XYZ file of N, CA and C in Angstrom:
810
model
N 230.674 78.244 -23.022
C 231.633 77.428 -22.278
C 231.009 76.081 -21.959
N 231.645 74.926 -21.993
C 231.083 73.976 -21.594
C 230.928 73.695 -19.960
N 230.188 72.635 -19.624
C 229.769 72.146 -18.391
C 230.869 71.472 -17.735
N 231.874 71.824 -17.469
C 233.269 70.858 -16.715
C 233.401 71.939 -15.639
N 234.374 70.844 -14.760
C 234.771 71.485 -13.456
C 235.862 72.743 -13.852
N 235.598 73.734 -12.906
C 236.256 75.155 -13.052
C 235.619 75.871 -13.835
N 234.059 75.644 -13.404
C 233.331 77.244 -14.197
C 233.235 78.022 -13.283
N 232.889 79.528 -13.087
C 232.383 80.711 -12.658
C 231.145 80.387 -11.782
N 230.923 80.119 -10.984
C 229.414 80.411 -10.450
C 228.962 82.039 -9.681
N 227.850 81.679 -9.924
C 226.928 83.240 -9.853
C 225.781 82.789 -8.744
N 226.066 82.883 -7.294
C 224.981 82.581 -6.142
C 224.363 83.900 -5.330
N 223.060 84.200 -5.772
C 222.541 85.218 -4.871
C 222.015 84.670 -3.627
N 221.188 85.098 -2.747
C 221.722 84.660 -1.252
C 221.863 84.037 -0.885
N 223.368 84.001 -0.544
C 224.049 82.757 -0.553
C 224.626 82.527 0.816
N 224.372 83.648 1.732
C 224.560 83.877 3.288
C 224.082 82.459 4.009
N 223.292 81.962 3.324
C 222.205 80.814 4.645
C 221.961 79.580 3.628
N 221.439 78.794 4.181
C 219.943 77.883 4.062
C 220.582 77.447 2.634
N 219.494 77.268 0.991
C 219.919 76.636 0.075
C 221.063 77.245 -0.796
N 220.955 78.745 -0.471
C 222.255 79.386 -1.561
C 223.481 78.950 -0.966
N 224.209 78.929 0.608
C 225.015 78.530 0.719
C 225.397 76.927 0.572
N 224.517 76.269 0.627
C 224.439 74.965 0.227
C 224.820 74.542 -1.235
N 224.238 75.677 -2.216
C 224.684 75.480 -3.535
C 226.168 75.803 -3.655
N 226.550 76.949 -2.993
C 227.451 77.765 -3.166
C 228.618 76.492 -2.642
N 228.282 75.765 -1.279
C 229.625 75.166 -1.192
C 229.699 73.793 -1.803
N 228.765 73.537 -2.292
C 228.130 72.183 -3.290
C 229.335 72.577 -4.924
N 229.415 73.165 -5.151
C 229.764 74.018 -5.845
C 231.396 74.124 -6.195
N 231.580 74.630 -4.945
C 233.145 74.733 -4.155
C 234.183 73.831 -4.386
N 233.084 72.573 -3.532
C 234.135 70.832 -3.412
C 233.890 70.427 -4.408
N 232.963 71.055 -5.764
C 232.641 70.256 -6.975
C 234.375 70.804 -7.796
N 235.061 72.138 -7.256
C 236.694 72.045 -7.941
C 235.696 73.833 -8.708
N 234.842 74.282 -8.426
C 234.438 75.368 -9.122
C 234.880 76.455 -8.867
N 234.591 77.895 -9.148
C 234.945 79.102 -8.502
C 233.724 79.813 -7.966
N 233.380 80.518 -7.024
C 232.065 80.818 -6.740
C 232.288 82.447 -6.201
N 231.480 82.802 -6.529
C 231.099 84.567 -6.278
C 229.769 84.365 -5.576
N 229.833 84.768 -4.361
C 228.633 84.770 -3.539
C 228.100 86.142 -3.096
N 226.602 86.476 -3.256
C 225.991 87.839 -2.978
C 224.741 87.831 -2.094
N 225.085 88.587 -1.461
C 223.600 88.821 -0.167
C 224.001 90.030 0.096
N 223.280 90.049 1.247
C 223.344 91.617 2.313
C 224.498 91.404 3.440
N 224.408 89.897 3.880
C 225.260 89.472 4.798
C 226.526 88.807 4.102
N 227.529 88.466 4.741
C 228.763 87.706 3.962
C 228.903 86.142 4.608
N 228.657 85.024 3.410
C 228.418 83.938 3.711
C 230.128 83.196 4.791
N 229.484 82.400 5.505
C 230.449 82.096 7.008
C 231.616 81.426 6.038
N 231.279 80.775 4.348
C 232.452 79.767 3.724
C 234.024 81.028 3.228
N 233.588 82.059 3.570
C 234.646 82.742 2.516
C 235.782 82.538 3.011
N 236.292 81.982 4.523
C 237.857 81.877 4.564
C 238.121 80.335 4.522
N 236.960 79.589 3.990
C 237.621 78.159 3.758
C 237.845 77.825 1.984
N 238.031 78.549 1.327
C 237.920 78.408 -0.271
C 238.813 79.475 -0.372
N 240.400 79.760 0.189
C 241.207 80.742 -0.175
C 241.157 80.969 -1.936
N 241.036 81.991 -2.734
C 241.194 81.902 -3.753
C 240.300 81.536 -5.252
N 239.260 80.656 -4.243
C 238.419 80.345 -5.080
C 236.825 80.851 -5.008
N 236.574 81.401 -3.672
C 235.283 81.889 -3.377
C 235.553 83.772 -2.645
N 234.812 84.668 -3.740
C 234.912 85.658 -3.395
C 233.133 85.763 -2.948
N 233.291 86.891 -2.258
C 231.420 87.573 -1.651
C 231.598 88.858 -2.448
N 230.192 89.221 -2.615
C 229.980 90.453 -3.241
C 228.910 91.268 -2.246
N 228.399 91.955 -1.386
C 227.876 92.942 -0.831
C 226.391 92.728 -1.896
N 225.328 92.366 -1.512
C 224.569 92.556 -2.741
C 222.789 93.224 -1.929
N 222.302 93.887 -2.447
C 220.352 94.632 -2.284
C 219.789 93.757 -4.012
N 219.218 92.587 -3.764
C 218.308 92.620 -5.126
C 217.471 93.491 -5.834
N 216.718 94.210 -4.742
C 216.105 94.976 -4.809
C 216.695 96.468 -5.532
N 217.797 96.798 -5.453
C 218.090 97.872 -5.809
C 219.376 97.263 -7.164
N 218.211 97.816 -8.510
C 218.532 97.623 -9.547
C 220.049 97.944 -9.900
N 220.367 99.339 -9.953
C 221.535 99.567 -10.116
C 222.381 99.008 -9.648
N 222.604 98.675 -8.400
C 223.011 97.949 -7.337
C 223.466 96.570 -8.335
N 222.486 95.988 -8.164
C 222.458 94.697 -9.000
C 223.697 94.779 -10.523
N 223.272 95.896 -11.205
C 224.307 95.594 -12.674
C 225.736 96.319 -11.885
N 226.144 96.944 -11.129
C 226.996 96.922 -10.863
C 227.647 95.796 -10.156
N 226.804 94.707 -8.998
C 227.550 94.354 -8.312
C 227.793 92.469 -9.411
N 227.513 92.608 -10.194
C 227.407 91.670 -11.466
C 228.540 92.136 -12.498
N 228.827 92.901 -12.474
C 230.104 93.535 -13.556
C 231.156 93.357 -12.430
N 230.977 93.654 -11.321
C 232.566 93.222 -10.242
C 232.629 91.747 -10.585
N 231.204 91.248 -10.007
C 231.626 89.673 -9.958
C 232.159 89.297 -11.261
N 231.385 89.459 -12.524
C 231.936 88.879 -13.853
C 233.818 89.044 -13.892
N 234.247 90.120 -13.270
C 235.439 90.689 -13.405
C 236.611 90.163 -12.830
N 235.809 89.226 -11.628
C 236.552 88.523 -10.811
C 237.460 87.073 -11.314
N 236.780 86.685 -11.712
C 237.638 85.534 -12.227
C 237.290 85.397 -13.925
N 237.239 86.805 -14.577
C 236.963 86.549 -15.891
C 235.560 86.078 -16.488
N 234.551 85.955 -15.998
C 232.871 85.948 -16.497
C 232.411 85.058 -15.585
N 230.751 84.866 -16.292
C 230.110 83.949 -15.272
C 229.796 82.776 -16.209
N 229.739 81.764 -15.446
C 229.477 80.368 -16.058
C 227.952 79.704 -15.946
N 227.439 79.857 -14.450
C 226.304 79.732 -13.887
C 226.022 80.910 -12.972
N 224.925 81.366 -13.443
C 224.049 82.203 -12.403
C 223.039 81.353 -11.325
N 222.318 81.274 -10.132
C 221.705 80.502 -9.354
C 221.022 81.969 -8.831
N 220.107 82.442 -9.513
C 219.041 83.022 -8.392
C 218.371 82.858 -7.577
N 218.989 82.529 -6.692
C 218.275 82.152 -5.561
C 217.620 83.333 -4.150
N 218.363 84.027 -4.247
C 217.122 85.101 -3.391
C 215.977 85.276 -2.913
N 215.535 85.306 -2.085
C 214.462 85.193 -1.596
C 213.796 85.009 -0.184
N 212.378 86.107 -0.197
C 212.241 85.821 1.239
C 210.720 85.377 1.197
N 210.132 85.465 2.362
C 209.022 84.846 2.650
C 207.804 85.705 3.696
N 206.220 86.075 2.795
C 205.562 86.877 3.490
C 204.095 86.098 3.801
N 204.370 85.548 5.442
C 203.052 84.370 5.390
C 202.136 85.130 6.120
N 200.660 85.010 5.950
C 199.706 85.530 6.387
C 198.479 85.422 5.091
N 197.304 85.930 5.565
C 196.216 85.840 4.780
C 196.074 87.158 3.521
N 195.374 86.880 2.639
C 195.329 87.902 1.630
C 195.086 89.067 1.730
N 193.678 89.044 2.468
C 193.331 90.130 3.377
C 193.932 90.800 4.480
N 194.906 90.553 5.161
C 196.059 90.637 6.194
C 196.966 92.078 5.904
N 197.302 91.209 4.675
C 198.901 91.853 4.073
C 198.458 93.530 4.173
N 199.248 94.007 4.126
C 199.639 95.744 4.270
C 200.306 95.970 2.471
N 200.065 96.984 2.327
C 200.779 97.440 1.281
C 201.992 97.247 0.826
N 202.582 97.879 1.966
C 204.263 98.014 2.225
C 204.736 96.719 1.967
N 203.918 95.692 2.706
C 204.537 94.017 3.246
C 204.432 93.714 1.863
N 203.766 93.515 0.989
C 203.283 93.248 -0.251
C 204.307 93.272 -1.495
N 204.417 95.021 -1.900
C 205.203 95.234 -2.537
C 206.432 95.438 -2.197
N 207.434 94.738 -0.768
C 208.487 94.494 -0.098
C 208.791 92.999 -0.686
N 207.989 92.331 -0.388
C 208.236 91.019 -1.061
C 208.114 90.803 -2.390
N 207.351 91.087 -2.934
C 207.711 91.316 -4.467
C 209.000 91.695 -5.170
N 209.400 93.081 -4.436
C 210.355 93.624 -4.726
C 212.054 92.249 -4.691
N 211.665 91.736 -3.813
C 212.610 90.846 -3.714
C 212.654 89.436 -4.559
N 211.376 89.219 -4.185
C 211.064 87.544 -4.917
C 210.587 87.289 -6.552
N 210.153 88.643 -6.823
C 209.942 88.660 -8.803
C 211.412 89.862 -9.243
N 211.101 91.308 -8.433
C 211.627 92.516 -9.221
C 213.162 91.692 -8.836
N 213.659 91.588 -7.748
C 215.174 91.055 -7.696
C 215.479 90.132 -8.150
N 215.087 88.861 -8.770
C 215.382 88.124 -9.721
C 215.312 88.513 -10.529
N 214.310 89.329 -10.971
C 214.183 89.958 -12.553
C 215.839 90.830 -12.773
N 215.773 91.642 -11.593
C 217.266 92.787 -12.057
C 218.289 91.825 -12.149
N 218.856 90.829 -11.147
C 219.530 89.715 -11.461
C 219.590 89.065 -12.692
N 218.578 88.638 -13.261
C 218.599 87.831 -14.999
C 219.110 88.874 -15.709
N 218.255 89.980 -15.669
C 218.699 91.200 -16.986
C 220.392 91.600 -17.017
N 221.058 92.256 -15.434
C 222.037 91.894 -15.443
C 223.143 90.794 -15.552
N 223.044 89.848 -15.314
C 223.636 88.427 -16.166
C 223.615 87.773 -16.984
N 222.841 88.084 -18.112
C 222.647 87.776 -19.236
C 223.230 87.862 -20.319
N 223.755 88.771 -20.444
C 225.081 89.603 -21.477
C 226.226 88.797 -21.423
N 226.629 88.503 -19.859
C 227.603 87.407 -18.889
C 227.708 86.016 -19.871
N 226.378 85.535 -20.205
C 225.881 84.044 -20.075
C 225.981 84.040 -21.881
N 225.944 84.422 -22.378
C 225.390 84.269 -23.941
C 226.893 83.445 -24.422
N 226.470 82.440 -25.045
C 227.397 81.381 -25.643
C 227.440 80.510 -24.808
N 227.179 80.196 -23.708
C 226.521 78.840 -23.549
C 226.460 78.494 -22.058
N 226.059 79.994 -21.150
C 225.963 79.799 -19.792
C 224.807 79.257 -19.493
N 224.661 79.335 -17.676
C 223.648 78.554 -17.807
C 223.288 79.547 -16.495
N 221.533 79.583 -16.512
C 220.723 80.595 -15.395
C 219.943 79.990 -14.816
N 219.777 79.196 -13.475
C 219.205 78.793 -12.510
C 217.984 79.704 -11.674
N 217.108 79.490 -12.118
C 215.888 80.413 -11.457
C 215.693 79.803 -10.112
N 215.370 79.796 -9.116
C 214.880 79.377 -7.972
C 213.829 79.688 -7.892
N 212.606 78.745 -8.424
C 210.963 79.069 -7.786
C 210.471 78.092 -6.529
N 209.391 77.584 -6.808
C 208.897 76.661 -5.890
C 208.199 75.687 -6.351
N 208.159 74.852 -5.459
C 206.892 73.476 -6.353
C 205.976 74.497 -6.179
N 205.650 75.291 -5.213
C 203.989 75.576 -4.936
C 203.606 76.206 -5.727
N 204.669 77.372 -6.835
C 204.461 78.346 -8.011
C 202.816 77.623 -9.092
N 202.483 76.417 -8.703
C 201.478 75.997 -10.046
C 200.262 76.369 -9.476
N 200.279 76.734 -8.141
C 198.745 76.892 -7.863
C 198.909 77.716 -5.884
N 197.754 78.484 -5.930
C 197.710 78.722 -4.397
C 197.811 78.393 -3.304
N 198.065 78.795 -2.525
C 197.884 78.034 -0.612
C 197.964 78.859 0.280
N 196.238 78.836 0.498
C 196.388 79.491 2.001
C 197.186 79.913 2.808
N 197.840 81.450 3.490
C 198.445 81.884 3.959
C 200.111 82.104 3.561
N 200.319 81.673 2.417
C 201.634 81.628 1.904
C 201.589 82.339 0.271
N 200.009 82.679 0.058
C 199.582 83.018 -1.286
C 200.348 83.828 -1.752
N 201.408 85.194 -1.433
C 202.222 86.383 -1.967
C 203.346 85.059 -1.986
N 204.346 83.952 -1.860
C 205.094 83.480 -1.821
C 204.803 82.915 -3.122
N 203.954 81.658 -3.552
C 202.841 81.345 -4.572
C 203.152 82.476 -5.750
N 201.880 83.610 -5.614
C 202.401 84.669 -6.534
C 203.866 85.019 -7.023
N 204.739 85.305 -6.032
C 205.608 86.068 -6.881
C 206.609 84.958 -7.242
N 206.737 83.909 -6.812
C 207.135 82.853 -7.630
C 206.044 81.897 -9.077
N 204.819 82.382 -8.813
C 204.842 82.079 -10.014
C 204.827 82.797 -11.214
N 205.019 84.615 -10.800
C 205.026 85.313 -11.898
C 206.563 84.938 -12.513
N 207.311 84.561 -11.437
C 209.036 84.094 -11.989
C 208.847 83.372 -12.641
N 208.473 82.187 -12.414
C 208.022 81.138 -13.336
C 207.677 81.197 -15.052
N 206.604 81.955 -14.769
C 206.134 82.746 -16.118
C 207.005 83.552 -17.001
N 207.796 84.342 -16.305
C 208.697 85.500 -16.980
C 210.340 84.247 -17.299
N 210.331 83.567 -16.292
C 211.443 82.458 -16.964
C 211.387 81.547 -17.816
N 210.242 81.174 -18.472
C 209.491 80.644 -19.554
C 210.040 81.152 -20.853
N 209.684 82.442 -20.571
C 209.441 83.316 -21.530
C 211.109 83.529 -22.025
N 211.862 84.228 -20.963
C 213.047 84.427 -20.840
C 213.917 83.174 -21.485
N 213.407 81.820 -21.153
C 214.134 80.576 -22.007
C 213.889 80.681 -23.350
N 212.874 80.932 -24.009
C 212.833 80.936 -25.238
C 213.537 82.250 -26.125
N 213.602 83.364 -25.037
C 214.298 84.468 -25.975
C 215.711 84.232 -25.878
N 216.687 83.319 -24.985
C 217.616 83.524 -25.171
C 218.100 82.023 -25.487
N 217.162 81.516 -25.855
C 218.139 79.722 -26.125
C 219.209 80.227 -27.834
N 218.291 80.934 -28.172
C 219.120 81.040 -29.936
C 220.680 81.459 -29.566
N 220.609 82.281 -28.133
C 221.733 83.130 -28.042
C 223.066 81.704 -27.257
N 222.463 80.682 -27.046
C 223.367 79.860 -26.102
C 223.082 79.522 -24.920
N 222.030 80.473 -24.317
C 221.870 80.519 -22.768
C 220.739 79.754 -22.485
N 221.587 78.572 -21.355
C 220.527 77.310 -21.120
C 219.847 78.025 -19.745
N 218.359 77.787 -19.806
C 217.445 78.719 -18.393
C 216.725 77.596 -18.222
N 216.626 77.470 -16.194
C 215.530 76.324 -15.644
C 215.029 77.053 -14.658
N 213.971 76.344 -14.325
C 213.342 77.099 -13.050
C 213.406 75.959 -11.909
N 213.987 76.423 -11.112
C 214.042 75.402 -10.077
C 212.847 75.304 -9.309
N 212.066 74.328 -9.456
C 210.695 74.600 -8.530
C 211.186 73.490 -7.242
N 211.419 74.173 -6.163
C 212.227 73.638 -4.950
C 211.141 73.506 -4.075
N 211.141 72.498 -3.720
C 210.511 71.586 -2.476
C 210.997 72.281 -1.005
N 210.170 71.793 0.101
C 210.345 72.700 1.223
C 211.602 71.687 1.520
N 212.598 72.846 1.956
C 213.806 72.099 3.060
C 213.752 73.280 3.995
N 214.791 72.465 5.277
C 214.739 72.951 6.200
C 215.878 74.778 6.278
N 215.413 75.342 6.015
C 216.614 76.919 5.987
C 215.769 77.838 6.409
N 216.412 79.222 6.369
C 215.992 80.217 7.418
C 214.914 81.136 6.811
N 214.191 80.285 5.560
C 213.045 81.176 5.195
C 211.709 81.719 5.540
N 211.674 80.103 6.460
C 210.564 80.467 7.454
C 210.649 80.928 8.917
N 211.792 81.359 9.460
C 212.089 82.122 10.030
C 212.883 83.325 9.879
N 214.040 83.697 10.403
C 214.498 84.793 10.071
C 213.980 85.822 8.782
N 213.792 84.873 7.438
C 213.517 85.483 5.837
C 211.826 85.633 6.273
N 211.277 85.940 7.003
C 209.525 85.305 6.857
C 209.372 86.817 7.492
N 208.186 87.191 6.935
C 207.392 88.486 7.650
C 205.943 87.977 7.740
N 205.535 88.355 8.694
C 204.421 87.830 9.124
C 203.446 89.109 9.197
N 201.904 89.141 8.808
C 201.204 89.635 8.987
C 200.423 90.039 10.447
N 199.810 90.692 10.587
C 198.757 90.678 11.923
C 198.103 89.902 11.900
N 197.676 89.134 12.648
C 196.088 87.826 12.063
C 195.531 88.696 12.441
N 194.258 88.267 11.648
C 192.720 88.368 12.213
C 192.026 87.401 12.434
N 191.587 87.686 13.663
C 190.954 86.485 14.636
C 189.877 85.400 13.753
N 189.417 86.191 12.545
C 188.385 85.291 11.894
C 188.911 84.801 10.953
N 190.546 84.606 11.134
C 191.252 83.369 10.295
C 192.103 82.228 11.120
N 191.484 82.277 12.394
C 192.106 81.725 13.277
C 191.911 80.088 12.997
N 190.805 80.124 12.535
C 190.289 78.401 12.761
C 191.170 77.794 11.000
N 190.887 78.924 10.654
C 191.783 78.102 9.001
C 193.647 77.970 9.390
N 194.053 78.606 10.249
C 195.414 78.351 10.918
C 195.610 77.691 11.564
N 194.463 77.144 12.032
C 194.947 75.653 13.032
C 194.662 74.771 12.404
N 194.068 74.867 11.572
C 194.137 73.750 10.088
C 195.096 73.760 9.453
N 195.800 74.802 8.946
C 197.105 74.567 8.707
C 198.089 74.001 9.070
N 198.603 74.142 10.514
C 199.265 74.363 10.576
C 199.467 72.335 11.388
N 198.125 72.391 11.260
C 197.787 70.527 11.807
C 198.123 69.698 10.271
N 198.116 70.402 9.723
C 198.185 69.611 7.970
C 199.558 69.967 8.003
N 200.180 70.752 8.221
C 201.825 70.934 7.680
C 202.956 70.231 8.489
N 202.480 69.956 9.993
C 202.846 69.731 10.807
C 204.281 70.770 11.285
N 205.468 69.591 12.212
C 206.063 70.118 12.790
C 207.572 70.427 12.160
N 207.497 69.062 10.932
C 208.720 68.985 10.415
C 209.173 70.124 9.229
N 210.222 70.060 9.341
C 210.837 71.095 8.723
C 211.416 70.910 7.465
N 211.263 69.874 6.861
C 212.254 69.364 5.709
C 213.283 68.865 5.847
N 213.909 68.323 4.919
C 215.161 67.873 4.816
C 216.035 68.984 4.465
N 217.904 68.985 4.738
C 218.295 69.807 4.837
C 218.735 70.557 3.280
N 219.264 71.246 3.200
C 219.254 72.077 1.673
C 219.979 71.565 0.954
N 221.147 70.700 1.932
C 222.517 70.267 0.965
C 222.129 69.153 0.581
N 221.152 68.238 0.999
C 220.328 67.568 0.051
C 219.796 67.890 -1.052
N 219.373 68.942 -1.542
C 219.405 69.545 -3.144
C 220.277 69.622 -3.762
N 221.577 70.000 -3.288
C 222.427 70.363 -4.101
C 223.042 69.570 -5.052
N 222.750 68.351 -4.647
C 224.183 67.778 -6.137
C 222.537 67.393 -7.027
N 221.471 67.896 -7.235
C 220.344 67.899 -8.276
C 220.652 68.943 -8.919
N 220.723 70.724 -8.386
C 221.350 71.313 -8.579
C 222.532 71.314 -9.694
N 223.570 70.752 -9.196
C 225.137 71.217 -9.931
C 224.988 69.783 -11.288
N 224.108 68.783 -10.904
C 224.106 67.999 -12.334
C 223.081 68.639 -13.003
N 222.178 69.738 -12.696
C 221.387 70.307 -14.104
C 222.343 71.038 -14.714
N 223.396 71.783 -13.602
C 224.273 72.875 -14.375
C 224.956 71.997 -15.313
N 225.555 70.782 -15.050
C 226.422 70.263 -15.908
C 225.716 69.646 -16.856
N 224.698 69.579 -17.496
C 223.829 69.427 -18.503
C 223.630 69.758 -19.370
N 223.697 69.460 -20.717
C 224.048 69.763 -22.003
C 222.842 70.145 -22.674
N 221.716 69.420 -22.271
C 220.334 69.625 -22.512
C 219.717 70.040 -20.995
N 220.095 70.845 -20.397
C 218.734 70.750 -19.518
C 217.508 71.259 -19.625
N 216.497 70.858 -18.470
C 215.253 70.749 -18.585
C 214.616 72.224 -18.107
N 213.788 72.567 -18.950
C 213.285 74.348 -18.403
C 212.980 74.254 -16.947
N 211.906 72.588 -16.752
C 211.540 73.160 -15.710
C 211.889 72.006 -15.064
N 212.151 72.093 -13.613
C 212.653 70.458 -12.751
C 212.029 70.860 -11.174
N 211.185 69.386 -10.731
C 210.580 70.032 -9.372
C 211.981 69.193 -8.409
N 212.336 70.069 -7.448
C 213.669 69.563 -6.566
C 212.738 69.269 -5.159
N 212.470 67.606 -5.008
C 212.432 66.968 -4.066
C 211.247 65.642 -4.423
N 211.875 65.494 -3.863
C 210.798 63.370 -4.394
C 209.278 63.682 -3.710
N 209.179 63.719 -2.119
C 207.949 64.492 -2.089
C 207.088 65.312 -2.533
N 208.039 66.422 -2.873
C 207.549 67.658 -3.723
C 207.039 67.105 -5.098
N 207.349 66.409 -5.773
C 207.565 65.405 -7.210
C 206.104 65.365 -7.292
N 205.729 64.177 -5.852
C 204.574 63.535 -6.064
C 203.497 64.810 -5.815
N 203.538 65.492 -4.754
C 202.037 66.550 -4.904
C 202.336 67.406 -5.604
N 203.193 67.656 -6.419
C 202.632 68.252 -7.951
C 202.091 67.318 -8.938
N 202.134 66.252 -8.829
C 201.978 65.388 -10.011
C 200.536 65.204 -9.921
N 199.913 64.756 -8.235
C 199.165 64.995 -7.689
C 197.946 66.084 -8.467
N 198.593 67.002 -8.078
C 197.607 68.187 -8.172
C 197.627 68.772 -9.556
N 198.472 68.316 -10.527
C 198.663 68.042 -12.289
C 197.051 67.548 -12.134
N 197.347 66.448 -11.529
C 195.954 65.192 -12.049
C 194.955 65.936 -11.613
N 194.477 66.175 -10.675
C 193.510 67.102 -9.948
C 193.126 68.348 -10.714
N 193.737 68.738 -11.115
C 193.726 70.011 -12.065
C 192.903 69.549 -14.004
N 193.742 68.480 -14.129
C 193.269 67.830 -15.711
C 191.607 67.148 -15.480
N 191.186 66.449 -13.858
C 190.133 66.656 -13.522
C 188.867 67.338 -13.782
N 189.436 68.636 -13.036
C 189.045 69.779 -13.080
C 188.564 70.584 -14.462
N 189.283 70.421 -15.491
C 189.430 70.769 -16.953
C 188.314 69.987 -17.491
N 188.258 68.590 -17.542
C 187.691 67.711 -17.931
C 186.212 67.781 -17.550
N 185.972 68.020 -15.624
C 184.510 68.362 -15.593
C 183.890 69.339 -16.059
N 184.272 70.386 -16.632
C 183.989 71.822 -16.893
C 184.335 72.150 -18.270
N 185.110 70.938 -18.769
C 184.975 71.352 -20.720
C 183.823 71.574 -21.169
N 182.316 71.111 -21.198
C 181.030 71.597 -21.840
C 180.991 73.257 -21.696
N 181.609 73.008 -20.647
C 181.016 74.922 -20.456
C 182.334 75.789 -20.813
N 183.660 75.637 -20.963
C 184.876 76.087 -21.402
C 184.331 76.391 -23.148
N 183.953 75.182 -23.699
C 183.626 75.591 -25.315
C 182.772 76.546 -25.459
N 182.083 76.863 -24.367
C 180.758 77.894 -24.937
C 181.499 78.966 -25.221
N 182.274 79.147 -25.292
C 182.792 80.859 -25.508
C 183.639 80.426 -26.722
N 184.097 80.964 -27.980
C 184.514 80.412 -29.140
C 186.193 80.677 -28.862
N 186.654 81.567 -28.511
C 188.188 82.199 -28.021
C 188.919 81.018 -27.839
């Protein structure tokens, strides 16, 4: 299907913060939107007709291909998928608990993953699949490292995922999204126990990150709905001008890095 107004959209949590932002970005763009979380997003009685909710667990696979065959069913298929899902587990490496660990995973790699596999079938001939990662997916950071991880194993597996299905039609990006202000670092955030002998690296943090919160989400959005409408888009796009520069940043820092340590990279023939 082509990129014009009155496609299908496909928004996973879309209750809050950037999914509902896409979702009603979306809306006033003249689109149709199917929205999925746990909760039911506050837009559904202002889009009579054009915005249905779906009840959605990422986490629970089955769950997922069923509640993706209602939505497809709803207004006849999907046009754009937007995985956006996701929560947030801050604390130190050493911190984390088991449970906390593979809880967030479960949500931020395995529930995008059940999401793509189920919408994919949807998309073939010329949809389009919106990954939601992060700028931070290229490299670590202190106390946010499981956030890092399981967005950058997305990253990786959406790479991969673009090249197996471009033959089929299906255009795939990874949204590497800049911090805005939504409910990930609160409400979506699980927090570890500290330990007292990470106390002094948290007040370093938290003096480097400061107080501000970002800009708001619906500031992404029309970056967003012009990749969807894109004939070529780009695998990968970092969403925010700040965000832009300290990856570009830490690109350079990194090619640095490569550069001081090539003598000793060749010693091994591989």
């Amino acid at each position: 299907m082509t990129a014009t107004e009155g496609q299908v959209w496909f928004v996973t949590g879309a209750s809050r913060g950037l999914g509902r932002a896409i979702a009603q970005a979306a809306l006033n763009a003249g689109h149709r939107v199917i929205t999925a979380s746990r909760t039911e997003s506050t837009l559904t009685d202002a889009y009579p007709g054009r915005l249905v909710h779906v009840p959605l667990d990422v986490t629970d696979r089955s769950a997922v291909f069923a509640a993706v065959e209602r939505a497809a069913g709803v207004f006849g298929g999907l046009d754009v998928v937007v995985n956006n899902a996701g929560v947030m587990l801050y604390g130190m490496v050493e911190e984390a608990t088991e449970e906390q660990v593979r809880a967030h995973f479960d949500v931020n790699f395995f529930g995008a993953l059940w999401v793509a596999q189920a919408v994919l079938p949807h998309l073939k001939g010329g949809g389009r699949l919106l990954q939601v990662t992060s700028m931070g997916s290229g490299g670590g950071m202190a106390s946010v490292g499981f956030y890092g991880a399981g967005k950058a194993a997305l990253d990786a597996l959406t790479d991969a995922l673009a090249m197996e299905v471009e033959r089929f039609g299906v255009h795939v990006t990874n949204l590497q999204m800049g911090g805005y202000a939504t409910s990930l670092f609160t409400s979506g955030t699980t927090t570890t126990t500290p330990d007292p002998a990470y106390q002094e690296l948290r007040k370093e943090l938290e003096e480097m990150w400061g107080d501000d919160a970002g800009p708001a989400p619906e500031t992404a959005a029309p970056v967003v709905l012009r990749v969807a409408a894109m004939e070529d888009p780009p695998r990968r796009l970092v969403v925010g001008s700040a965000s832009f520069d300290m990856v570009r940043e830490l690109s350079r820092l990194r090619d640095e890095q490569h550069a001081r340590w090539e003598d000793l990279s060749r010693q091994a023939p591989g």
